[in-house]
């Protein structure tokens, strides 16, 4: 792979991949007695933030959460594993894919997937301004698929944002103040 002048050298997917594990306690529950979705979302953001910081080599902030799917409830006593990796990079942004798995803390049964999410992070400098990130280098066929899917999600994010802005401008031109 030829490096473009001014571009940072690429980093393989595995360089920043991480797993965060946490045992769920009664402090994590909602009114239904299962683990609160917000607790899982914080773990997802924490793991994704670690990946973004590792990949970019410094501070990175959450720009958006594209999607958070809860596939099954998490219970008190579950050992939750949050696995995250950098799927795609732009100039200063990164899409981080996250899988959430859970297993009983005292059983030797395999962990099952209970959630997934896609987050976009922006690398920032000491003044909070966006800074360049190294390209991600997919290593496996799975990594390559995730890279391609991330590009599709980015295209949809940008098109959605553009359509919303056009609608707002159109409504403002018609005299609506909303």
Coordinates of C-alpha atoms in Angstrom, one line a residue:
X1 CA 0.0 0.0 0.0
X2 CA 1.4 3.4 -1.0
X3 CA 1.2 6.1 1.5
X4 CA -0.2 9.4 0.3
X5 CA 2.0 12.4 1.4
X6 CA 0.5 14.1 4.4
X7 CA -1.5 11.0 5.3
X8 CA -0.8 9.2 8.5
X9 CA 0.4 5.6 8.2
X10 CA -2.5 3.1 8.4
X11 CA -3.2 0.9 11.5
X12 CA -4.6 -2.6 11.3
X13 CA -7.9 -3.3 12.8
X14 CA -6.4 -5.5 15.6
X15 CA -4.2 -2.6 16.8
X16 CA -7.1 -0.9 18.6
X17 CA -9.6 -3.7 19.1
X18 CA -10.6 -4.1 22.7
X19 CA -12.9 -5.9 25.1
X20 CA -14.3 -4.4 28.3
X21 CA -15.9 -6.8 30.8
X22 CA -18.1 -5.9 33.7
X23 CA -20.3 -7.9 36.1
X24 CA -23.8 -6.5 36.5
X25 CA -25.1 -5.8 40.0
X26 CA -28.3 -4.7 41.6
X27 CA -27.1 -1.1 41.2
X28 CA -27.5 -1.5 37.4
X29 CA -31.1 -2.5 37.3
X30 CA -34.2 -0.8 36.0
X31 CA -37.8 -0.9 37.3
X32 CA -38.3 -4.3 35.6
X33 CA -35.3 -5.9 37.5
X34 CA -33.1 -6.3 34.5
X35 CA -30.1 -4.2 33.7
X36 CA -30.9 -0.7 32.6
X37 CA -30.2 0.0 28.9
X38 CA -28.4 3.2 29.8
X39 CA -25.9 1.1 31.8
X40 CA -25.2 -1.0 28.7
X41 CA -25.0 2.1 26.5
X42 CA -22.4 3.6 28.9
X43 CA -20.3 0.5 28.6
X44 CA -20.6 0.6 24.9
X45 CA -19.5 4.2 24.8
X46 CA -16.6 3.5 27.1
X47 CA -15.3 0.6 25.0
X48 CA -15.8 2.5 21.7
X49 CA -14.0 5.5 23.2
X50 CA -11.0 3.3 24.2
X51 CA -10.9 2.0 20.6
X52 CA -11.2 5.5 19.1
X53 CA -8.4 6.8 21.4
X54 CA -6.1 3.8 20.6
X55 CA -6.7 4.1 16.9
X56 CA -6.3 7.8 16.7
X57 CA -3.4 8.0 19.1
X58 CA -5.1 10.5 21.4
X59 CA -8.3 12.1 22.5
X60 CA -11.5 11.3 20.6
X61 CA -15.1 12.3 21.4
X62 CA -18.4 10.7 20.6
X63 CA -20.0 12.4 17.7
X64 CA -23.0 10.1 17.2
X65 CA -24.5 6.7 18.0
X66 CA -25.9 5.4 14.7
X67 CA -27.7 2.5 16.1
X68 CA -28.0 0.6 19.4
X69 CA -29.9 -2.7 19.2
X70 CA -30.9 -4.5 22.4
X71 CA -31.3 -8.2 21.4
X72 CA -31.9 -9.7 24.8
X73 CA -32.2 -8.6 28.4
X74 CA -29.2 -8.6 30.7
X75 CA -29.6 -9.7 34.3
X76 CA -28.0 -9.1 37.6
X77 CA -25.1 -11.5 37.9
X78 CA -24.4 -11.5 34.2
X79 CA -20.8 -11.0 33.1
X80 CA -21.0 -8.6 30.2
X81 CA -18.3 -8.4 27.5
X82 CA -18.3 -5.4 25.3
X83 CA -16.1 -6.0 22.2
X84 CA -15.3 -3.0 20.0
X85 CA -13.2 -2.3 16.9
X86 CA -12.6 0.5 14.4
X87 CA -14.6 -0.4 11.3
X88 CA -13.9 2.7 9.1
X89 CA -12.0 6.0 9.2
X90 CA -12.4 9.3 7.4
X91 CA -10.2 12.3 7.8
X92 CA -10.9 12.9 11.5
X93 CA -13.8 10.5 12.2
X94 CA -14.0 6.8 12.9
X95 CA -16.9 4.4 13.0
X96 CA -16.5 2.0 15.9
X97 CA -18.5 -1.2 15.9
X98 CA -19.5 -2.8 19.2
X99 CA -20.9 -6.2 20.1
X100 CA -22.3 -6.8 23.6
X101 CA -22.2 -10.4 25.0
X102 CA -23.4 -11.7 28.3
X103 CA -22.9 -14.9 30.3
X104 CA -23.8 -16.0 33.8
X105 CA -20.9 -15.2 36.1
X106 CA -21.1 -18.6 37.8
X107 CA -21.8 -20.9 34.8
X108 CA -19.5 -22.2 32.1
X109 CA -22.0 -21.7 29.3
X110 CA -21.0 -19.7 26.2
X111 CA -21.7 -16.0 26.1
X112 CA -24.6 -14.9 23.9
X113 CA -24.9 -11.7 22.0
X114 CA -27.3 -9.3 23.7
X115 CA -26.7 -6.1 21.8
X116 CA -24.8 -4.2 19.1
X117 CA -24.0 -0.6 18.3
X118 CA -22.3 1.7 15.8
X119 CA -20.8 4.9 17.1
X120 CA -18.9 7.7 15.3
X121 CA -16.0 9.4 17.1
X122 CA -14.1 12.4 16.1
X123 CA -10.4 12.7 17.0
X124 CA -9.7 16.1 18.7
X125 CA -6.5 18.0 19.5
X126 CA -5.8 19.8 22.8
X127 CA -8.1 22.6 21.8
X128 CA -11.0 20.3 20.9
X129 CA -10.5 20.8 17.2
X130 CA -10.8 17.8 14.8
X131 CA -7.5 16.2 13.9
X132 CA -6.4 13.7 11.3
X133 CA -6.7 10.0 12.1
X134 CA -4.7 7.1 10.5
X135 CA -6.6 5.0 8.0
X136 CA -7.9 1.7 9.3
X137 CA -6.4 -1.4 7.5
X138 CA -8.9 -4.2 7.5
X139 CA -7.1 -7.5 8.1
X140 CA -9.7 -10.2 7.5
X141 CA -12.7 -10.8 5.2
X142 CA -14.9 -9.9 8.2
X143 CA -13.0 -6.7 8.7
X144 CA -13.4 -5.8 5.0
X145 CA -17.1 -6.5 5.2
X146 CA -17.4 -4.3 8.2
X147 CA -15.5 -1.5 6.4
X148 CA -17.8 -1.7 3.4
X149 CA -20.9 -1.7 5.6
X150 CA -19.6 1.3 7.5
X151 CA -19.2 3.2 4.2
X152 CA -22.9 2.5 3.5
X153 CA -23.9 3.7 6.9
X154 CA -21.8 6.9 6.4
X155 CA -23.5 7.5 3.1
X156 CA -26.9 7.2 4.7
X157 CA -26.0 9.4 7.6
X158 CA -24.8 12.2 5.2
X159 CA -27.9 11.8 3.0
X160 CA -30.2 11.9 6.0
X161 CA -28.5 15.0 7.4
X162 CA -28.7 16.8 4.0
X163 CA -32.4 15.9 3.5
X164 CA -33.2 17.2 7.0
X165 CA -31.3 20.5 6.4
X166 CA -33.1 21.0 3.0
X167 CA -36.5 20.5 4.7
X168 CA -35.7 23.0 7.4
X169 CA -34.5 25.6 4.9
X170 CA -37.7 25.0 2.8
X171 CA -39.9 25.4 5.9
X172 CA -38.0 28.5 7.0
X173 CA -38.5 30.0 3.5
X174 CA -42.3 29.3 3.8
X175 CA -42.3 31.3 7.1
X176 CA -42.4 28.4 9.6
X177 CA -40.5 29.1 12.7
X178 CA -39.9 25.6 14.1

